[in-house]
Amino acid sequence: MTTDSPAPGPTRLDVPALLAAMTLEEKASLLDGSDAWRTEPIARPDGSLTVPAVMVADGPHGLRKEPDDSESMGLGDAVPATCFPPAAGLASTWDPELVEQVGAAMADECRAEGVSVLLGPGVNMKRSPLCGRNFEYLSEDPFLAGTLAAALVRGVQGRGVGTSLKHFAANNQETERMTVSADVDERTLREIYLPAFERVVRQEQPWTVMCAYNKINGVYASQHPWLLTEVLRDQWGFEGLVVSDWGAVDDRPAGVAAGLDLEMPSSGGNGTRKVVDAVRAGTLAEADVDRAAARVLRLVDRAQPALAERTPADLDAHHELARHAATASAVLLKNEDGILPLDADRGGRVAVVGELARTPRYQGSGSSQVNPTRLEDALGALRERLAREVAFAPGYALEAGADDETVAALRDEAVEVARDAAVVLVFLGLPPSYEAEGYDREHLELPPQQVSVLEAVAQVNREVVVVLSNGAAVTVHPWQRHARAVLEGWLLGQAGGSAVADLLTGRAAPSGRLAETIPLRAADTPTVGAFPGERGHVRYGEGLLIGYRWYDAHELPVAYPFGHGLTYTRFVWSDVEATVGRDTPAAPDATTHTADDDARVAVEVAVTVTNAGARAGRETVQVYVHDPRSAVHRPEQELRGFVGVELEAGESRRVTVPLDARAFAYWDVTLQRWVVEGGAFEIRVGASSRDQRGRAVVELAGDDLTAPLSAEQPTSAWLEHPVAGPVLRERLAGSVMLRMFEDPQHGPMLRAIPLRRLSRFPDVPLREEQLEDLVAEVRA
């Protein structure tokens, strides 16, 4: 009797032994790609040392793998893969569990194609709605972006495939993206542009992080030691590999020293030569090369188990998942008098107007373009679902260029199709040329021809529903009076056509919520005058105030607020309660109270949600924190937690949202750490940033915010210090200066003088040469 021997397992790499056996040239070669998509293999002729190559591939919302015989970076034919909704849509699900499922499906398709690292997700903030690549990014809010990105990474890496968190950091525009310097202060970096990266790194440890093209405060991200080593590795504990964006390397040896491990695509050996020459010249430590090479080897090693099990992916199941994700991504902005959902069986003729109904725009342009396994359009899906006559008119050409006669003929045809229809579904959106990787948008408007068609149709029929297809926010205020309902469809991937039809006909209820504010006009947005910059610099003058933070701070009206979204039922909220966690420190403790890896709950927020409507639906409970009194300027409110709840008609549920200490913290630039300022915090619970359903107040002890003193600090800092204040007053006892400090008119001016300069004033009984001893005394 014989038994089958078990299948051999994956070949694993002995990283320390390999590294010890390699020459300098071999180690340096590992730091350069072998082509556009693969790491460099090593195979000595005598067989004494072998390192296989692994493959990476775009993109964030589906696999874009060039054919195996391709060595180019071309954006042409890629192997078929499921095209899920891009980030702009997926973020509007506010559903980490669904996003995790999408990640797992993408990983299975990577495994089937032998791809070891999927290049995504992108978590750059939507600083301006004019950024041409916003369709690839999740949100204007770092908490939402980080939470959803962590879910995607968890889904992908849970299937043995790596991710590449990108683009690190402050890559918020396409104009001069290869060279522009994002000039931004540290607190803004820490609170707005880094937290999404930080959350993913701390929670999920992505296999790789991709550096951005741009400079941060004058230093290229690809050779920024503070960014790539001090923050990413030393402070956040990143254990993986840092890879360049394709073509982001400026000074290769400087990049290695700073913490950039892998240059992509292949430099043709140029990077390897520069690294070897720098080591031999003594300008680059070989230990830095060893460190980077070890990280590449560890990446290759951890990829081997999945490469050993290349099984076909279930593309049919993935298409259904794509449809589910698309359905959850769409946001119902407006629904006057319940015009939606349509009755599938009763009613008169339905008119569908708009080329986008027949020719869907389902993803953005650039390196993330997926070759879908199939593609559904809304017009065909509506005709399948409606037992009513469905007439169609294209209405407009998708791209500009048609002559006036053709434009007029298309508009007139649309008017005739819409006339006397029971309802008119008008599909509008941005053509591919309006937004793409590589350039930014010039405005927020829809194409004029499309708006003209809507206006003409509305003159003959008031029963108008608009469905939008766009990768970033567009202004709706100028034209939405012509529509009784507006469905923001974003870019919904390959199954978006069926998803839209299901939503319009009521087979599914809308559940999406805006992950970015829709402004009334471009002039209201945060970066007017500071986007996209000039002469190689872009000034982040709005600081912390991007997205809803900006509109709240300036009390600006918006078309639709962050977090907004309607559905086909009605929810009632009650009994909001916020309680301080049992294990929250009762006394100041900076080490444990705000540590990012401390998962203890600081505050637990609870609310009862009741579905008071006639059909099932999903509500998203959003929790914002407001600090009514702070030593530093803080946004009016910030999203700090959320949870989705699905309820049947008439069902109630008590839902809870935990908030950790970081939810109440700000970055103290003096103390160089996160701090919670003790006192009262207001918890706001709502269905959007401007639809508050309840509030509660909690008191937190806070941290010790006492800053270390120096002679260069204002005298006021010394006088207000609990230890130094009495000491300084004793030294100044009986002096005119001490009395003048208390003078209501002149005191503020005098207390602003640095102590060292004050000691040089006449009649001050404290001399400059005594300051060193004084500083030592109060620090003791």
GROMACS .gro file of N, CA and C in nm, residues 37 57-66 73-89 106 109 118-122 132-137 152 164 166-167 174 177 210 213 245-246 361-373 432 435-438 471 491-494:
model
  222
   37TRP      N    1   0.794   4.591  -1.313
   37TRP     CA    2   0.702   4.537  -1.213
   37TRP      C    3   0.763   4.433  -1.120
   57ALA      N    4   0.192   4.499  -0.871
   57ALA     CA    5   0.104   4.548  -0.977
   57ALA      C    6   0.005   4.648  -0.921
   58ASP      N    7  -0.038   4.742  -1.008
   58ASP     CA    8  -0.151   4.828  -0.973
   58ASP      C    9  -0.275   4.740  -0.965
   59GLY      N   10  -0.381   4.782  -0.901
   59GLY     CA   11  -0.404   4.913  -0.853
   59GLY      C   12  -0.497   4.910  -0.735
   60PRO      N   13  -0.539   5.025  -0.691
   60PRO     CA   14  -0.615   5.034  -0.565
   60PRO      C   15  -0.754   4.970  -0.569
   61HIS      N   16  -0.822   4.965  -0.685
   61HIS     CA   17  -0.960   4.913  -0.687
   61HIS      C   18  -0.974   4.790  -0.775
   62GLY      N   19  -0.864   4.724  -0.802
   62GLY     CA   20  -0.866   4.603  -0.883
   62GLY      C   21  -0.728   4.579  -0.941
   63LEU      N   22  -0.701   4.457  -0.980
   63LEU     CA   23  -0.569   4.421  -1.031
   63LEU      C   24  -0.548   4.475  -1.172
   64ARG      N   25  -0.440   4.549  -1.191
   64ARG     CA   26  -0.399   4.588  -1.326
   64ARG      C   27  -0.260   4.530  -1.349
   65LYS      N   28  -0.261   4.410  -1.404
   65LYS     CA   29  -0.135   4.340  -1.429
   65LYS      C   30  -0.108   4.337  -1.579
   66GLU      N   31   0.009   4.383  -1.615
   66GLU     CA   32   0.051   4.372  -1.754
   66GLU      C   33   0.071   4.224  -1.789
   73MET      N   34   0.593   4.986  -1.888
   73MET     CA   35   0.502   5.048  -1.793
   73MET      C   36   0.376   5.094  -1.862
   74GLY      N   37   0.349   5.044  -1.981
   74GLY     CA   38   0.238   5.092  -2.061
   74GLY      C   39   0.104   5.074  -1.991
   75LEU      N   40   0.010   5.159  -2.031
   75LEU     CA   41  -0.125   5.153  -1.975
   75LEU      C   42  -0.220   5.087  -2.074
   76GLY      N   43  -0.168   4.994  -2.151
   76GLY     CA   44  -0.249   4.929  -2.254
   76GLY      C   45  -0.323   4.810  -2.199
   77ASP      N   46  -0.316   4.700  -2.272
   77ASP     CA   47  -0.392   4.582  -2.234
   77ASP      C   48  -0.337   4.520  -2.106
   78ALA      N   49  -0.425   4.498  -2.012
   78ALA     CA   50  -0.390   4.427  -1.889
   78ALA      C   51  -0.475   4.302  -1.883
   79VAL      N   52  -0.435   4.206  -1.801
   79VAL     CA   53  -0.513   4.085  -1.787
   79VAL      C   54  -0.649   4.120  -1.729
   80PRO      N   55  -0.756   4.053  -1.768
   80PRO     CA   56  -0.888   4.085  -1.713
   80PRO      C   57  -0.891   4.064  -1.562
   81ALA      N   58  -0.956   4.156  -1.494
   81ALA     CA   59  -0.970   4.148  -1.349
   81ALA      C   60  -1.097   4.222  -1.310
   82THR      N   61  -1.147   4.193  -1.191
   82THR     CA   62  -1.268   4.259  -1.144
   82THR      C   63  -1.238   4.405  -1.111
   83CYS      N   64  -1.316   4.493  -1.171
   83CYS     CA   65  -1.303   4.636  -1.144
   83CYS      C   66  -1.405   4.674  -1.038
   84PHE      N   67  -1.358   4.692  -0.916
   84PHE     CA   68  -1.444   4.736  -0.807
   84PHE      C   69  -1.458   4.888  -0.812
   85PRO      N   70  -1.550   4.945  -0.736
   85PRO     CA   71  -1.559   5.091  -0.734
   85PRO      C   72  -1.428   5.153  -0.686
   86PRO      N   73  -1.379   5.257  -0.754
   86PRO     CA   74  -1.261   5.327  -0.704
   86PRO      C   75  -1.286   5.388  -0.566
   87ALA      N   76  -1.180   5.437  -0.507
   87ALA     CA   77  -1.186   5.481  -0.367
   87ALA      C   78  -1.292   5.586  -0.341
   88ALA      N   79  -1.315   5.678  -0.435
   88ALA     CA   80  -1.415   5.783  -0.413
   88ALA      C   81  -1.552   5.723  -0.386
   89GLY      N   82  -1.583   5.612  -0.455
   89GLY     CA   83  -1.709   5.545  -0.430
   89GLY      C   84  -1.703   5.456  -0.308
  106MET      N   85  -0.968   4.104  -0.421
  106MET     CA   86  -0.857   4.151  -0.503
  106MET      C   87  -0.731   4.067  -0.478
  109GLU      N   88  -0.740   3.744  -0.673
  109GLU     CA   89  -0.706   3.762  -0.814
  109GLU      C   90  -0.556   3.786  -0.831
  118LEU      N   91  -0.008   4.427  -0.414
  118LEU     CA   92  -0.103   4.514  -0.483
  118LEU      C   93  -0.073   4.658  -0.442
  119LEU      N   94  -0.054   4.745  -0.541
  119LEU     CA   95  -0.011   4.882  -0.514
  119LEU      C   96  -0.129   4.969  -0.474
  120GLY      N   97  -0.161   4.970  -0.351
  120GLY     CA   98  -0.270   5.046  -0.294
  120GLY      C   99  -0.290   5.000  -0.150
  121PRO      N  100  -0.375   5.067  -0.074
  121PRO     CA  101  -0.464   5.177  -0.112
  121PRO      C  102  -0.397   5.313  -0.105
  122GLY      N  103  -0.465   5.412  -0.165
  122GLY     CA  104  -0.419   5.551  -0.157
  122GLY      C  105  -0.497   5.624  -0.050
  132GLY      N  106  -0.677   6.618  -0.954
  132GLY     CA  107  -0.719   6.532  -1.063
  132GLY      C  108  -0.721   6.384  -1.030
  133ARG      N  109  -0.659   6.346  -0.919
  133ARG     CA  110  -0.653   6.205  -0.883
  133ARG      C  111  -0.741   6.172  -0.762
  134ASN      N  112  -0.832   6.260  -0.729
  134ASN     CA  113  -0.915   6.237  -0.610
  134ASN      C  114  -0.997   6.110  -0.618
  135PHE      N  115  -1.026   6.062  -0.739
  135PHE     CA  116  -1.105   5.938  -0.750
  135PHE      C  117  -1.031   5.820  -0.689
  136GLU      N  118  -0.898   5.829  -0.676
  136GLU     CA  119  -0.818   5.721  -0.618
  136GLU      C  120  -0.803   5.733  -0.468
  137TYR      N  121  -0.850   5.843  -0.410
  137TYR     CA  122  -0.832   5.867  -0.268
  137TYR      C  123  -0.966   5.859  -0.195
  152LEU      N  124  -0.914   4.756   0.404
  152LEU     CA  125  -0.871   4.703   0.274
  152LEU      C  126  -0.741   4.626   0.288
  164SER      N  127   0.061   4.817  -0.071
  164SER     CA  128   0.155   4.929  -0.073
  164SER      C  129   0.077   5.056  -0.041
  166LYS      N  130  -0.006   5.423   0.000
  166LYS     CA  131   0.050   5.532  -0.077
  166LYS      C  132  -0.038   5.656  -0.070
  167HIS      N  133   0.017   5.772  -0.111
  167HIS     CA  134   0.155   5.805  -0.148
  167HIS      C  135   0.211   5.888  -0.033
  174GLU      N  136  -0.180   6.697  -0.862
  174GLU     CA  137  -0.110   6.638  -0.975
  174GLU      C  138  -0.020   6.742  -1.044
  177ARG      N  139   0.362   6.733  -0.977
  177ARG     CA  140   0.367   6.636  -0.868
  177ARG      C  141   0.505   6.576  -0.849
  210MET      N  142   0.462   5.320  -0.002
  210MET     CA  143   0.516   5.383  -0.122
  210MET      C  144   0.537   5.532  -0.097
  213TYR      N  145   0.601   6.136  -0.487
  213TYR     CA  146   0.691   6.204  -0.578
  213TYR      C  147   0.743   6.336  -0.521
  245ASP      N  148   0.754   5.553  -0.545
  245ASP     CA  149   0.661   5.562  -0.656
  245ASP      C  150   0.743   5.553  -0.783
  246TRP      N  151   0.680   5.517  -0.893
  246TRP     CA  152   0.751   5.486  -1.016
  246TRP      C  153   0.814   5.615  -1.073
  361ARG      N  154  -1.906   5.548  -1.738
  361ARG     CA  155  -1.772   5.584  -1.690
  361ARG      C  156  -1.761   5.525  -1.550
  362TYR      N  157  -1.684   5.421  -1.538
  362TYR     CA  158  -1.687   5.340  -1.417
  362TYR      C  159  -1.556   5.342  -1.338
  363GLN      N  160  -1.450   5.406  -1.393
  363GLN     CA  161  -1.324   5.420  -1.321
  363GLN      C  162  -1.250   5.540  -1.377
  364GLY      N  163  -1.143   5.580  -1.306
  364GLY     CA  164  -1.066   5.695  -1.348
  364GLY      C  165  -0.959   5.658  -1.448
  365SER      N  166  -0.890   5.761  -1.496
  365SER     CA  167  -0.785   5.742  -1.596
  365SER      C  168  -0.648   5.742  -1.529
  366GLY      N  169  -0.555   5.669  -1.589
  366GLY     CA  170  -0.419   5.666  -1.538
  366GLY      C  171  -0.375   5.526  -1.502
  367SER      N  172  -0.282   5.517  -1.408
  367SER     CA  173  -0.218   5.389  -1.376
  367SER      C  174  -0.312   5.290  -1.309
  368SER      N  175  -0.427   5.335  -1.260
  368SER     CA  176  -0.518   5.244  -1.189
  368SER      C  177  -0.623   5.180  -1.279
  369GLN      N  178  -0.618   5.202  -1.408
  369GLN     CA  179  -0.722   5.149  -1.496
  369GLN      C  180  -0.720   4.997  -1.502
  370VAL      N  181  -0.832   4.937  -1.471
  370VAL     CA  182  -0.849   4.792  -1.470
  370VAL      C  183  -0.918   4.750  -1.598
  371ASN      N  184  -0.877   4.637  -1.652
  371ASN     CA  185  -0.945   4.577  -1.767
  371ASN      C  186  -1.054   4.485  -1.713
  372PRO      N  187  -1.181   4.528  -1.710
  372PRO     CA  188  -1.284   4.454  -1.636
  372PRO      C  189  -1.316   4.319  -1.700
  373THR      N  190  -1.358   4.227  -1.616
  373THR     CA  191  -1.396   4.094  -1.666
  373THR      C  192  -1.530   4.100  -1.741
  432PRO      N  193  -1.397   6.146  -1.926
  432PRO     CA  194  -1.262   6.105  -1.884
  432PRO      C  195  -1.160   6.218  -1.889
  435GLU      N  196  -1.090   6.462  -1.554
  435GLU     CA  197  -1.016   6.425  -1.433
  435GLU      C  198  -0.933   6.301  -1.462
  436ALA      N  199  -0.806   6.307  -1.424
  436ALA     CA  200  -0.716   6.196  -1.452
  436ALA      C  201  -0.589   6.213  -1.371
  437GLU      N  202  -0.520   6.103  -1.352
  437GLU     CA  203  -0.385   6.112  -1.298
  437GLU      C  204  -0.299   6.194  -1.393
  438GLY      N  205  -0.218   6.283  -1.340
  438GLY     CA  206  -0.125   6.359  -1.421
  438GLY      C  207  -0.159   6.505  -1.435
  471GLY      N  208  -1.566   6.125  -1.048
  471GLY     CA  209  -1.468   6.074  -0.953
  471GLY      C  210  -1.439   6.166  -0.838
  491LEU      N  211  -1.788   5.680  -0.935
  491LEU     CA  212  -1.745   5.583  -1.036
  491LEU      C  213  -1.763   5.447  -0.970
  492LEU      N  214  -1.847   5.363  -1.027
  492LEU     CA  215  -1.897   5.247  -0.953
  492LEU      C  216  -1.841   5.113  -0.998
  493GLY      N  217  -1.735   5.113  -1.082
  493GLY     CA  218  -1.678   4.986  -1.120
  493GLY      C  219  -1.762   4.913  -1.223
  494GLN      N  220  -1.724   4.789  -1.250
  494GLN     CA  221  -1.781   4.716  -1.364
  494GLN      C  222  -1.928   4.679  -1.344
   0.00000   0.00000   0.00000
